[in-house]
Structure formats: structure tokens, C-alpha cells
Amino acid sequence: MTTQHTRTLDRQIGLGLLVLLFLVSACGKTDPPIEKGVDLSAFPYQPKAFDLVVPDHFSQMPIPSDNPLTVDGVALGRYLFYDPILSLDSTISCASCHLPAAAFADTVALSKGVGGTLGVRNAMSLANVGYYQNGLFWDGRVATLEEQSLHPVQDPLEMREDWNKVEEKLQQHPEYQKRFRAAFGIENSLDIDRYLAAKALAQFERTLISGTSKYDFANFDWGTQQQFFTSSELRGRNFFFSEPDDPNDPHPGCTHCHTSLLLTTNEYLNNGLDEAPELTGFSDLGRGGVTLSVFDNGRFRVPTLRNITRTAPYMHDGRFESLEDVLDHYSSGGHYAPNVDANIQAFVLTEEQKTDLLAFLQTLTDQSFIENPAFLNPF
Ligand code: HEC
Ligand code: HEC
């Protein structure tokens, strides 16, 4: 009896131990400690519309209805823009490649990402980027700033980080907890995600408006032109915009593509940079890589010429060091490819005309944009 009882007891203890073991191991596998995040509802959320000041001669900037600019949203975007926390090893921020002093472009042909990896295209200026409605990047592969902002973090040639990790870093950061709360009214730190970060970055980028260069003061009121421009700048301006009665008369034709307020039509064109007897012969397909139409191969988005003296080197691959090189390219008529734009035609460029064109291009520099304290590093 006793032995039997003991055996039963033994068996029960053994079973109990097994169940316990099972429970413990099951616990370890399927029940991680519940992550509750931090309750943020006590922190202030008083959204105030951001007063986007647009120069009188600019149109209103189109703003998506699901991402209105607020004071705290723009401020958050500015922090994120300058914060290397978005990169794998905390070495690279957006501003590493989009430098304020270079009108938010880079000063090298190809930018370095995490670990010094070289990119494949030249970093573009972000001046007036909120106005571009015909696609972003040189090839227009994304439509909106919100969408664009998601790209650099995971790009192996840029910030090489995983958005899941960035979300965690931001969620655990007391300062960002408060800033995301203030910008978007979230209740819990776990609500911080990549889409809100992208919205904030887009809000900040929309404030990067450049419209107070000498060109702006002079160009929109013919009566005041002589007063603002030197005679060389004025000659350069007239040459840039010249449209002879006979379009076959050689002329620079810049204004066919670089025109109006933003000095770009924002179309995708081939300006004759590369010799390509066949449309399949381009090393960088540009727009064609997006539309998959061979006629778009070698076409790139016409960039703005605003602040052009600050954004060297030039073109999608930064191949030209100086504006003199750019002018030599255009006056030569460029290289043959079946889809070179008809407005790329050789023209005579005397030394004086070159000096004048360069003088005009200098008037597009907007010093108050470049030095605007609201755009600089907030840290
Ligand atoms: C390592 C360098 C690098 C970093 C870091 C970087 N960019 Fe860029 N950026 C580029 C390059 C290069 C391009 C052009 C790429 C292309 O066209 O394929 C570009 C293009 C853009 C454009 C498109 C502009 C236009 O007119 O189409 C925007 C907007 C932009 N970047 C914003 C950002 C933001 C926001 C961040 C940070 C989250 C960032 N970039 C980080 C190099 C960088
Ligand atoms: C047929 C349209 C067209 C004409 C005409 C034209 N451009 Fe361009 N321009 C472009 C395109 C497209 C690019 C970008 C090409 C690329 O990088 O592949 C560009 C790029 C540039 C750049 C480099 C900008 C940067 O940020 O890297 C400068 C500077 C420039 N053009 C100045 C001029 C001047 C000055 C003239 C007149 C002499 C002119 N362009 C005529 C289409 C044109």
C-alpha cells in the first residue's frame, strides 16, 4: 500500500514536473513580456497651423489634405532631417547629402552613404521641392515627398538601416516621444512609425522655399530690371531667354526647358549628355527604367537652376565640375542619341556671352534661403 502510494505520488510529481517544464518552455516561446510602450497622453498636443510664407510671385504650394503643415510637425521633420539616428551606425543624416550651404544638394558628384559606399546619382537640391508634382528623383520613380522619405533609410547605398529598427529607436527616445505626440497627437510611444516620420520630413521639406534671389527681384517686373541687374547680367538674361523669330537660328534655348519660376518644366528629357546610337545604349536608363519605354531611356528630369552656383557638380551623375563645363556642353550641341531633345542645338558662345550667361546664372543664388536659420541644424 505504502509503496504503491509512494509510486503514485512519484508519478504525480513526475507528471507535475513535466507539465511545469512544458509550461515554462511554452512561456519562453510564445509569451514574450507584453510591450506596452509609454503612455503619452499627458504630454501637450496643441496643433497649430504652420504659416507657410510663399513669395508673392509664387503660387500656393499644393499640400496633401492628410498631411497639413503644423508648427510641431515641421519642427519634428527638421530634427529627423538632421538626425543620424535614421542610419545604421548613426553616421549619416539626410543633411549629410543635402547640405544647407549647397542649397540642400551635395558638393560631390556621388554622395557617400553608411560605411563610405558611393551612390549612383548626384544628390539633388531640395529647394522648392514641395512644388514638384511630376515625380521625384532624377527619374521620377516616386510621386510624393511622403513616399520619398521612406527610401533613404533602407537604401543600402545611403542609410542602410531597417525601418523596424528606426521605429524602435524613435519609440524609445524620450525627446521623440514628446515630439511625435506634439506633432500628431499619438497616445502611446508605440504609435510612432515610419509613416509619421515620413510625414514630418515631408512637412519640413515643404518649407524649403527659395524665391528671394536677385532674379526674383529683377525678373518679375521688367521696369525694374535695369535697376537690379548689371548690364552683363541683363545681357545674360536676355540670351538665356532668347527666342529668335526663326527657331533655326542658333540660340542657347535654355528657356525651353529651364523656365518660369522654378527654372524647370519638370519634364523628362535627354539633353545630349551621352552618345547612344541605339536607345538601349545608355548606362543609366533614367526615366526609361521607370516607364519601361525605350523612348524614355537616357531621359532625366529637368532640374531647377535656382541656387545653381551652389549645387556643383552638375547633372544626374555630377559629371561637370563647373558651369563653364555645362555651357561648353550645350554650345557644342551635345552627343547624338535618337531621343535627344530638338532644343539641344549647337550655338556660338563668345567669351563675352559666356561671361554674361554665368553672370545671369549667379543671380539665381538666394543667400537668404541658404542662410535661413529655420532650415539649419536644430541640434
Ligand atoms: C547618401 C546620400 C543621401 C542621403 C543620406 C539622403 N539623400 Fe536624398 N537624395 C540623394 C540622391 C543621390 C538623390 C537622387 C537619387 C536619384 O535620383 O536616384 C536624392 C534625392 C532626394 C529627393 C528628391 C528631390 C527631387 O527633386 O526629386 C528628396 C526629396 C530627398 N532626396 C530627400 C531626402 C531625405 C528626406 C533624406 C533623409 C531621410 C535623404 N534624402 C537622405 C542622396 C541622399
Ligand atoms: C532640352 C531641354 C534642355 C535645354 C534646352 C537646356 N537644358 Fe539644362 N538640363 C536639361 C536636363 C534634362 C538636365 C538634366 C540632365 C541629366 O542630368 O541627365 C539639365 C541640366 C542642367 C544643369 C545641371 C543642373 C544640376 O542641378 O545638375 C544646368 C546648370 C543646366 N542644365 C543649364 C542649362 C543652360 C544654361 C541651358 C542653355 C544653354 C540649358 N540648360 C538648356 C534640359 C535642358
Tab-separated table of C-alpha atoms and ligand atoms in Angstrom:
chain	number	residue	atom	x	y	z
A	1	MET	CA	0.000	0.000	0.000
A	2	THR	CA	2.639	2.440	1.107
A	3	THR	CA	4.926	1.604	-1.731
A	4	GLN	CA	2.037	1.789	-4.165
A	5	HIS	CA	1.041	5.146	-2.714
A	6	THR	CA	4.581	6.392	-2.979
A	7	ARG	CA	4.759	5.225	-6.572
A	8	THR	CA	1.542	7.047	-7.399
A	9	LEU	CA	2.872	10.138	-5.671
A	10	ASP	CA	6.112	9.822	-7.574
A	11	ARG	CA	4.192	9.542	-10.789
A	12	GLN	CA	2.107	12.588	-9.885
A	13	ILE	CA	5.157	14.642	-9.016
A	14	GLY	CA	6.809	13.469	-12.208
A	15	LEU	CA	3.742	14.454	-14.249
A	16	GLY	CA	3.520	17.747	-12.402
A	17	LEU	CA	7.153	18.450	-13.185
A	18	LEU	CA	6.584	17.613	-16.826
A	19	VAL	CA	3.601	19.936	-17.024
A	20	LEU	CA	5.600	22.654	-15.276
A	21	LEU	CA	8.516	22.146	-17.629
A	22	PHE	CA	6.147	22.308	-20.567
A	23	LEU	CA	4.545	25.464	-19.263
A	24	VAL	CA	7.901	27.116	-18.629
A	25	SER	CA	9.184	26.292	-22.073
A	26	ALA	CA	5.880	27.284	-23.715
A	27	CYS	CA	6.032	30.550	-21.840
A	28	GLY	CA	9.506	31.234	-23.116
A	29	LYS	CA	8.477	30.558	-26.701
A	30	THR	CA	5.111	32.161	-27.198
A	31	ASP	CA	4.649	34.658	-24.422
A	32	PRO	CA	7.256	37.431	-24.593
A	33	PRO	CA	6.722	40.142	-21.997
A	34	ILE	CA	3.933	42.377	-23.261
A	35	GLU	CA	5.442	45.604	-24.639
A	36	LYS	CA	3.154	48.382	-23.527
A	37	GLY	CA	5.098	51.421	-24.664
A	38	VAL	CA	4.855	54.727	-22.887
A	39	ASP	CA	1.561	56.487	-22.340
A	40	LEU	CA	1.956	59.923	-23.921
A	41	SER	CA	-1.496	61.337	-23.315
A	42	ALA	CA	-0.227	63.668	-20.576
A	43	PHE	CA	2.177	65.431	-22.959
A	44	PRO	CA	0.917	68.513	-24.792
A	45	TYR	CA	-0.812	68.220	-28.181
A	46	GLN	CA	-1.977	71.627	-29.381
A	47	PRO	CA	-1.716	71.539	-33.178
A	48	LYS	CA	-1.151	74.966	-34.702
A	49	ALA	CA	-1.188	75.502	-38.460
A	50	PHE	CA	2.257	76.385	-39.846
A	51	ASP	CA	2.187	79.690	-41.684
A	52	LEU	CA	3.935	78.802	-44.945
A	53	VAL	CA	5.282	82.078	-46.274
A	54	VAL	CA	5.367	81.973	-50.054
A	55	PRO	CA	6.856	84.835	-52.119
A	56	ASP	CA	4.144	86.966	-53.781
A	57	HIS	CA	5.066	85.834	-57.282
A	58	PHE	CA	4.870	82.124	-56.323
A	59	SER	CA	1.680	80.105	-56.478
A	60	GLN	CA	0.284	78.398	-53.398
A	61	MET	CA	2.070	75.126	-52.731
A	62	PRO	CA	-0.132	72.057	-53.095
A	63	ILE	CA	-0.332	70.374	-49.681
A	64	PRO	CA	-1.888	66.891	-49.297
A	65	SER	CA	-5.033	67.039	-47.177
A	66	ASP	CA	-3.852	64.210	-44.931
A	67	ASN	CA	-0.632	65.980	-44.028
A	68	PRO	CA	-1.270	69.653	-43.284
A	69	LEU	CA	1.746	71.602	-42.084
A	70	THR	CA	1.780	72.256	-38.350
A	71	VAL	CA	4.372	74.081	-36.266
A	72	ASP	CA	5.255	70.927	-34.350
A	73	GLY	CA	5.180	68.727	-37.459
A	74	VAL	CA	7.678	70.937	-39.283
A	75	ALA	CA	9.869	71.131	-36.174
A	76	LEU	CA	9.864	67.337	-35.826
A	77	GLY	CA	10.717	66.938	-39.516
A	78	ARG	CA	13.656	69.278	-39.084
A	79	TYR	CA	15.026	67.190	-36.207
A	80	LEU	CA	14.620	63.988	-38.176
A	81	PHE	CA	16.290	65.539	-41.228
A	82	TYR	CA	19.435	66.316	-39.262
A	83	ASP	CA	19.449	63.215	-37.048
A	84	PRO	CA	21.831	60.334	-37.929
A	85	ILE	CA	19.620	58.102	-35.756
A	86	LEU	CA	17.923	57.189	-39.056
A	87	SER	CA	21.076	55.406	-40.267
A	88	LEU	CA	22.569	52.010	-39.409
A	89	ASP	CA	25.567	53.270	-37.431
A	90	SER	CA	24.427	56.811	-36.601
A	91	THR	CA	26.825	58.374	-39.090
A	92	ILE	CA	24.533	59.638	-41.861
A	93	SER	CA	21.599	62.021	-41.763
A	94	CYS	CA	19.580	63.408	-44.651
A	95	ALA	CA	21.673	66.553	-44.291
A	96	SER	CA	24.891	64.577	-44.909
A	97	CYS	CA	23.956	64.558	-48.595
A	98	HIS	CA	21.581	67.527	-48.675
A	99	LEU	CA	23.742	70.312	-47.237
A	100	PRO	CA	22.106	73.662	-46.473
A	101	ALA	CA	25.167	75.560	-47.730
A	102	ALA	CA	24.813	73.726	-51.049
A	103	ALA	CA	21.094	74.628	-51.306
A	104	PHE	CA	20.376	71.152	-49.880
A	105	ALA	CA	22.347	69.326	-52.584
A	106	ASP	CA	25.748	67.653	-52.121
A	107	THR	CA	29.131	69.075	-53.089
A	108	VAL	CA	30.446	65.813	-54.549
A	109	ALA	CA	29.394	64.003	-57.716
A	110	LEU	CA	28.267	60.888	-55.855
A	111	SER	CA	27.416	61.006	-52.157
A	112	LYS	CA	28.776	58.600	-49.584
A	113	GLY	CA	26.351	56.519	-47.568
A	114	VAL	CA	26.956	54.377	-44.463
A	115	GLY	CA	30.473	52.895	-44.479
A	116	GLY	CA	31.525	55.207	-47.312
A	117	THR	CA	29.582	53.365	-50.027
A	118	LEU	CA	29.201	55.533	-53.105
A	119	GLY	CA	25.755	56.268	-54.528
A	120	VAL	CA	24.967	56.146	-58.225
A	121	ARG	CA	23.487	59.589	-58.841
A	122	ASN	CA	24.112	63.159	-57.780
A	123	ALA	CA	22.132	64.361	-54.752
A	124	MET	CA	19.594	66.939	-55.837
A	125	SER	CA	18.840	70.324	-54.325
A	126	LEU	CA	15.702	70.325	-52.209
A	127	ALA	CA	14.907	73.999	-52.879
A	128	ASN	CA	11.200	74.334	-53.708
A	129	VAL	CA	10.856	70.550	-53.740
A	130	GLY	CA	7.291	70.895	-52.421
A	131	TYR	CA	6.229	72.311	-55.787
A	132	TYR	CA	7.291	69.333	-57.884
A	133	GLN	CA	4.213	67.432	-58.927
A	134	ASN	CA	5.607	65.400	-61.809
A	135	GLY	CA	7.581	62.801	-59.883
A	136	LEU	CA	10.617	62.963	-57.611
A	137	PHE	CA	14.197	61.749	-58.083
A	138	TRP	CA	16.046	62.190	-61.386
A	139	ASP	CA	13.828	59.520	-62.925
A	140	GLY	CA	10.555	60.392	-61.178
A	141	ARG	CA	10.168	56.979	-59.596
A	142	VAL	CA	8.234	58.259	-56.578
A	143	ALA	CA	5.246	60.566	-56.551
A	144	THR	CA	5.213	62.308	-53.193
A	145	LEU	CA	7.574	63.599	-50.556
A	146	GLU	CA	5.923	61.306	-48.017
A	147	GLU	CA	6.741	58.307	-50.193
A	148	GLN	CA	10.232	59.588	-50.996
A	149	SER	CA	11.114	59.989	-47.312
A	150	LEU	CA	10.767	56.234	-46.770
A	151	HIS	CA	13.514	55.441	-49.292
A	152	PRO	CA	16.884	56.724	-47.950
A	153	VAL	CA	16.683	54.801	-44.637
A	154	GLN	CA	16.534	51.363	-46.285
A	155	ASP	CA	18.699	52.250	-49.283
A	156	PRO	CA	21.875	50.126	-48.920
A	157	LEU	CA	23.892	52.924	-50.569
A	158	GLU	CA	22.512	55.570	-48.227
A	159	MET	CA	21.433	54.987	-44.606
A	160	ARG	CA	21.377	51.169	-44.821
A	161	GLU	CA	19.071	50.801	-41.826
A	162	ASP	CA	15.908	48.775	-41.242
A	163	TRP	CA	12.794	50.883	-40.664
A	164	ASN	CA	11.694	48.453	-37.934
A	165	LYS	CA	14.859	49.329	-36.020
A	166	VAL	CA	14.462	53.047	-36.641
A	167	GLU	CA	10.900	52.836	-35.342
A	168	GLU	CA	12.191	51.136	-32.184
A	169	LYS	CA	14.915	53.736	-31.697
A	170	LEU	CA	12.410	56.563	-32.073
A	171	GLN	CA	9.814	54.858	-29.844
A	172	GLN	CA	12.346	54.552	-27.031
A	173	HIS	CA	13.657	58.099	-27.361
A	174	PRO	CA	12.055	60.361	-24.718
A	175	GLU	CA	12.535	63.519	-26.785
A	176	TYR	CA	10.964	61.969	-29.921
A	177	GLN	CA	8.097	60.531	-27.847
A	178	LYS	CA	7.144	64.101	-26.927
A	179	ARG	CA	7.755	65.475	-30.401
A	180	PHE	CA	5.670	62.840	-32.199
A	181	ARG	CA	2.929	63.399	-29.613
A	182	ALA	CA	3.059	67.176	-30.211
A	183	ALA	CA	3.063	66.742	-33.990
A	184	PHE	CA	0.480	64.014	-34.458
A	185	GLY	CA	-1.421	63.617	-31.175
A	186	ILE	CA	-0.469	59.978	-30.715
A	187	GLU	CA	-1.414	58.427	-27.347
A	188	ASN	CA	1.377	55.870	-26.982
A	189	SER	CA	5.055	55.697	-27.923
A	190	LEU	CA	4.360	52.505	-29.917
A	191	ASP	CA	2.287	54.613	-32.322
A	192	ILE	CA	5.498	56.200	-33.603
A	193	ASP	CA	6.090	54.673	-37.009
A	194	ARG	CA	7.812	55.262	-40.332
A	195	TYR	CA	4.733	56.817	-41.918
A	196	LEU	CA	4.505	59.568	-39.308
A	197	ALA	CA	8.267	60.137	-39.584
A	198	ALA	CA	7.875	60.440	-43.363
A	199	LYS	CA	5.007	62.892	-42.933
A	200	ALA	CA	7.098	65.080	-40.640
A	201	LEU	CA	10.075	65.003	-43.021
A	202	ALA	CA	7.778	65.992	-45.876
A	203	GLN	CA	6.370	68.873	-43.845
A	204	PHE	CA	9.850	70.224	-43.173
A	205	GLU	CA	10.870	69.830	-46.817
A	206	ARG	CA	7.823	71.804	-47.973
A	207	THR	CA	9.085	74.799	-46.026
A	208	LEU	CA	12.314	74.867	-48.076
A	209	ILE	CA	11.180	77.638	-50.387
A	210	SER	CA	13.698	79.643	-52.358
A	211	GLY	CA	12.290	82.718	-54.090
A	212	THR	CA	14.269	85.717	-52.936
A	213	SER	CA	17.249	85.806	-55.289
A	214	LYS	CA	18.284	88.803	-57.333
A	215	TYR	CA	16.484	87.124	-60.240
A	216	ASP	CA	13.245	87.226	-58.274
A	217	PHE	CA	13.571	90.920	-57.565
A	218	ALA	CA	14.503	91.764	-61.099
A	219	ASN	CA	12.789	89.300	-63.352
A	220	PHE	CA	9.170	89.758	-62.497
A	221	ASP	CA	8.982	93.447	-63.142
A	222	TRP	CA	10.566	94.429	-66.422
A	223	GLY	CA	10.586	98.084	-65.375
A	224	THR	CA	12.973	97.397	-62.543
A	225	GLN	CA	15.288	95.051	-64.392
A	226	GLN	CA	17.927	97.569	-65.363
A	227	GLN	CA	17.923	98.825	-61.816
A	228	PHE	CA	18.652	95.423	-60.285
A	229	PHE	CA	20.749	93.711	-62.936
A	230	THR	CA	24.206	94.810	-64.056
A	231	SER	CA	24.442	95.201	-67.819
A	232	SER	CA	26.278	91.868	-68.054
A	233	GLU	CA	23.576	90.072	-66.038
A	234	LEU	CA	20.901	91.655	-68.210
A	235	ARG	CA	22.601	90.563	-71.428
A	236	GLY	CA	22.982	87.077	-69.970
A	237	ARG	CA	19.334	87.015	-69.002
A	238	ASN	CA	18.234	88.064	-72.493
A	239	PHE	CA	20.492	85.475	-74.104
A	240	PHE	CA	19.148	82.737	-71.793
A	241	PHE	CA	15.535	83.606	-72.645
A	242	SER	CA	16.110	84.496	-76.300
A	243	GLU	CA	13.637	83.066	-78.806
A	244	PRO	CA	14.638	84.103	-82.340
A	245	ASP	CA	11.838	84.616	-84.873
A	246	ASP	CA	13.355	81.809	-86.853
A	247	PRO	CA	13.750	78.910	-84.404
A	248	ASN	CA	16.511	77.507	-86.626
A	249	ASP	CA	18.733	80.472	-85.802
A	250	PRO	CA	21.322	79.172	-83.358
A	251	HIS	CA	20.460	80.235	-79.802
A	252	PRO	CA	21.019	78.703	-76.362
A	253	GLY	CA	17.362	77.733	-75.980
A	254	CYS	CA	17.776	77.242	-72.222
A	255	THR	CA	14.314	78.589	-71.560
A	256	HIS	CA	12.630	75.759	-73.474
A	257	CYS	CA	13.433	73.525	-70.539
A	258	HIS	CA	14.550	75.766	-67.678
A	259	THR	CA	11.760	78.241	-67.445
A	260	SER	CA	9.338	80.140	-65.312
A	261	LEU	CA	9.510	80.401	-61.547
A	262	LEU	CA	11.270	77.162	-60.792
A	263	LEU	CA	13.558	77.360	-63.826
A	264	THR	CA	12.387	73.929	-64.903
A	265	THR	CA	9.488	72.477	-66.838
A	266	ASN	CA	9.946	69.323	-64.741
A	267	GLU	CA	9.722	67.191	-67.871
A	268	TYR	CA	11.890	64.142	-68.549
A	269	LEU	CA	14.242	64.921	-71.411
A	270	ASN	CA	17.536	63.946	-72.936
A	271	ASN	CA	19.874	66.927	-73.104
A	272	GLY	CA	22.515	65.090	-75.099
A	273	LEU	CA	24.955	64.054	-72.387
A	274	ASP	CA	25.756	60.611	-73.782
A	275	GLU	CA	26.433	59.229	-77.220
A	276	ALA	CA	23.987	56.359	-77.785
A	277	PRO	CA	23.394	55.235	-81.383
A	278	GLU	CA	20.609	52.969	-80.094
A	279	LEU	CA	18.075	53.750	-77.381
A	280	THR	CA	19.251	50.700	-75.496
A	281	GLY	CA	22.778	52.091	-75.270
A	282	PHE	CA	22.542	54.205	-72.099
A	283	SER	CA	24.396	53.048	-68.993
A	284	ASP	CA	21.802	54.731	-66.743
A	285	LEU	CA	18.321	54.300	-68.233
A	286	GLY	CA	16.914	57.242	-66.254
A	287	ARG	CA	13.210	57.701	-66.889
A	288	GLY	CA	13.136	54.596	-69.093
A	289	GLY	CA	13.958	52.454	-66.063
A	290	VAL	CA	10.668	53.621	-64.551
A	291	THR	CA	8.291	53.727	-67.517
A	292	LEU	CA	9.987	50.764	-69.248
A	293	SER	CA	9.560	52.581	-72.527
A	294	VAL	CA	12.793	52.650	-74.567
A	295	PHE	CA	11.965	56.168	-75.744
A	296	ASP	CA	12.451	57.310	-72.155
A	297	ASN	CA	15.899	55.738	-71.870
A	298	GLY	CA	18.531	58.384	-71.125
A	299	ARG	CA	15.894	60.936	-70.183
A	300	PHE	CA	16.164	62.672	-66.820
A	301	ARG	CA	14.072	65.224	-65.018
A	302	VAL	CA	15.000	68.783	-65.935
A	303	PRO	CA	16.414	70.190	-62.688
A	304	THR	CA	15.862	73.655	-61.311
A	305	LEU	CA	18.617	76.189	-61.900
A	306	ARG	CA	17.886	78.065	-58.694
A	307	ASN	CA	20.995	78.368	-56.497
A	308	ILE	CA	22.911	76.717	-59.321
A	309	THR	CA	26.205	78.328	-58.272
A	310	ARG	CA	25.916	76.365	-55.007
A	311	THR	CA	24.998	72.922	-56.303
A	312	ALA	CA	28.112	71.872	-58.262
A	313	PRO	CA	28.960	69.324	-59.570
A	314	TYR	CA	26.243	69.116	-62.205
A	315	MET	CA	23.947	66.654	-63.993
A	316	HIS	CA	22.456	63.371	-62.722
A	317	ASP	CA	25.902	61.870	-62.250
A	318	GLY	CA	27.741	65.038	-61.292
A	319	ARG	CA	29.942	64.774	-64.390
A	320	PHE	CA	30.552	68.531	-64.819
A	321	GLU	CA	32.621	70.340	-62.210
A	322	SER	CA	31.699	73.851	-63.259
A	323	LEU	CA	29.061	75.915	-65.015
A	324	GLU	CA	31.659	76.716	-67.694
A	325	ASP	CA	31.751	72.976	-68.487
A	326	VAL	CA	27.947	72.933	-68.631
A	327	LEU	CA	27.849	75.841	-71.074
A	328	ASP	CA	30.529	74.215	-73.247
A	329	HIS	CA	28.378	71.090	-73.352
A	330	TYR	CA	25.299	72.971	-74.522
A	331	SER	CA	27.070	75.186	-77.064
A	332	SER	CA	28.646	72.086	-78.614
A	333	GLY	CA	25.183	70.697	-79.322
A	334	GLY	CA	25.738	67.624	-77.131
A	335	HIS	CA	26.068	63.996	-78.208
A	336	TYR	CA	23.913	62.008	-80.550
A	337	ALA	CA	21.137	59.732	-79.364
A	338	PRO	CA	17.843	59.116	-81.197
A	339	ASN	CA	15.846	60.891	-78.478
A	340	VAL	CA	17.971	63.966	-77.815
A	341	ASP	CA	15.557	66.846	-77.449
A	342	ALA	CA	15.148	69.056	-80.527
A	343	ASN	CA	16.097	72.099	-78.469
A	344	ILE	CA	19.609	70.815	-77.923
A	345	GLN	CA	21.362	72.543	-80.847
A	346	ALA	CA	24.891	73.838	-81.237
A	347	PHE	CA	25.192	77.614	-80.940
A	348	VAL	CA	28.005	80.137	-80.940
A	349	LEU	CA	29.054	81.194	-77.478
A	350	THR	CA	31.590	84.019	-77.427
A	351	GLU	CA	33.705	84.604	-74.325
A	352	GLU	CA	31.614	87.673	-73.568
A	353	GLN	CA	28.344	85.776	-73.926
A	354	LYS	CA	29.693	83.070	-71.673
A	355	THR	CA	30.607	85.638	-69.024
A	356	ASP	CA	27.152	87.172	-69.365
A	357	LEU	CA	25.326	83.837	-69.055
A	358	LEU	CA	27.396	82.976	-65.989
A	359	ALA	CA	26.626	86.388	-64.507
A	360	PHE	CA	22.931	85.760	-65.048
A	361	LEU	CA	23.098	82.271	-63.507
A	362	GLN	CA	24.689	83.838	-60.420
A	363	THR	CA	21.598	85.986	-59.922
A	364	LEU	CA	19.660	82.774	-59.175
A	365	THR	CA	21.531	82.338	-55.904
A	366	ASP	CA	19.297	83.004	-52.933
A	367	GLN	CA	21.545	83.801	-50.000
A	368	SER	CA	18.681	84.261	-47.544
A	369	PHE	CA	17.440	80.761	-48.406
A	370	ILE	CA	20.849	79.222	-47.840
A	371	GLU	CA	21.316	81.036	-44.540
A	372	ASN	CA	17.735	80.831	-43.262
A	373	PRO	CA	18.185	79.856	-39.588
A	374	ALA	CA	14.843	77.988	-39.652
A	375	PHE	CA	16.358	75.481	-42.083
A	376	LEU	CA	19.628	74.823	-40.256
A	377	ASN	CA	20.636	72.033	-37.890
A	378	PRO	CA	18.458	72.295	-34.745
A	379	PHE	CA	20.735	70.149	-32.553
B	1	HEC	C1	23.784	59.135	-49.037
B	1	HEC	C2	23.233	60.346	-49.579
B	1	HEC	C3	21.794	60.689	-49.330
B	1	HEC	C4	21.103	60.645	-48.140
B	1	HEC	C5	21.591	60.175	-46.793
B	1	HEC	C6	19.792	61.165	-48.436
B	1	HEC	N1	19.687	61.512	-49.750
B	1	HEC	FE1	18.108	62.351	-50.638
B	1	HEC	N2	18.971	62.112	-52.455
B	1	HEC	C7	20.229	61.605	-52.653
B	1	HEC	C8	20.423	61.328	-54.050
B	1	HEC	C9	21.682	60.746	-54.682
B	1	HEC	C10	19.227	61.689	-54.709
B	1	HEC	C11	18.900	61.475	-56.182
B	1	HEC	C12	18.666	59.984	-56.358
B	1	HEC	C13	18.051	59.566	-57.658
B	1	HEC	O1	17.512	60.383	-58.391
B	1	HEC	O2	18.083	58.365	-57.961
B	1	HEC	C14	18.330	62.190	-53.661
B	1	HEC	C15	17.062	62.690	-53.888
B	1	HEC	C16	16.226	63.170	-52.890
B	1	HEC	C17	14.953	63.800	-53.119
B	1	HEC	C18	14.296	64.053	-54.458
B	1	HEC	C19	14.336	65.509	-54.823
B	1	HEC	C20	13.686	65.797	-56.142
B	1	HEC	O3	13.644	66.961	-56.553
B	1	HEC	O4	13.218	64.866	-56.798
B	1	HEC	C21	14.424	64.119	-51.888
B	1	HEC	C22	13.104	64.803	-51.612
B	1	HEC	C23	15.381	63.677	-50.902
B	1	HEC	N3	16.468	63.110	-51.540
B	1	HEC	C24	15.194	63.768	-49.532
B	1	HEC	C25	15.969	63.071	-48.603
B	1	HEC	C26	15.589	62.840	-47.227
B	1	HEC	C27	14.322	63.338	-46.573
B	1	HEC	C28	16.589	62.121	-46.659
B	1	HEC	C29	16.667	61.568	-45.249
B	1	HEC	C30	15.593	60.710	-44.841
B	1	HEC	C31	17.600	61.926	-47.692
B	1	HEC	N4	17.171	62.489	-48.864
B	1	HEC	C32	18.796	61.264	-47.482
B	1	HEC	C33	21.182	61.379	-51.675
B	1	HEC	C34	20.885	61.217	-50.338
B	2	HEC	C1	16.013	70.196	-73.997
B	2	HEC	C2	15.923	70.707	-72.671
B	2	HEC	C3	17.087	71.485	-72.120
B	2	HEC	C4	17.692	72.619	-72.626
B	2	HEC	C5	17.387	73.325	-73.922
B	2	HEC	C6	18.658	73.016	-71.649
B	2	HEC	N1	18.655	72.149	-70.608
B	2	HEC	FE1	19.810	72.239	-68.969
B	2	HEC	N2	19.147	70.436	-68.373
B	2	HEC	C7	18.196	69.672	-69.018
B	2	HEC	C8	18.141	68.351	-68.446
B	2	HEC	C9	17.218	67.216	-68.871
B	2	HEC	C10	19.106	68.335	-67.432
B	2	HEC	C11	19.462	67.131	-66.548
B	2	HEC	C12	20.199	66.151	-67.429
B	2	HEC	C13	20.845	64.997	-66.708
B	2	HEC	O1	21.428	65.172	-65.633
B	2	HEC	O2	20.774	63.875	-67.269
B	2	HEC	C14	19.703	69.663	-67.409
B	2	HEC	C15	20.689	70.058	-66.520
B	2	HEC	C16	21.234	71.327	-66.479
B	2	HEC	C17	22.163	71.798	-65.476
B	2	HEC	C18	22.650	70.972	-64.283
B	2	HEC	C19	21.736	71.186	-63.093
B	2	HEC	C20	22.071	70.345	-61.915
B	2	HEC	O3	21.469	70.574	-60.853
B	2	HEC	O4	22.898	69.445	-62.004
B	2	HEC	C21	22.459	73.086	-65.771
B	2	HEC	C22	23.384	74.000	-64.984
B	2	HEC	C23	21.736	73.433	-66.970
B	2	HEC	N3	21.014	72.338	-67.377
B	2	HEC	C24	21.784	74.678	-67.582
B	2	HEC	C25	21.263	74.907	-68.835
B	2	HEC	C26	21.559	76.088	-69.633
B	2	HEC	C27	22.401	77.249	-69.171
B	2	HEC	C28	20.928	75.929	-70.826
B	2	HEC	C29	21.008	76.794	-72.035
B	2	HEC	C30	22.329	76.974	-72.572
B	2	HEC	C31	20.230	74.647	-70.761
B	2	HEC	N4	20.469	74.068	-69.557
B	2	HEC	C32	19.471	74.128	-71.789
B	2	HEC	C33	17.422	70.084	-70.065
B	2	HEC	C34	17.717	71.176	-70.870
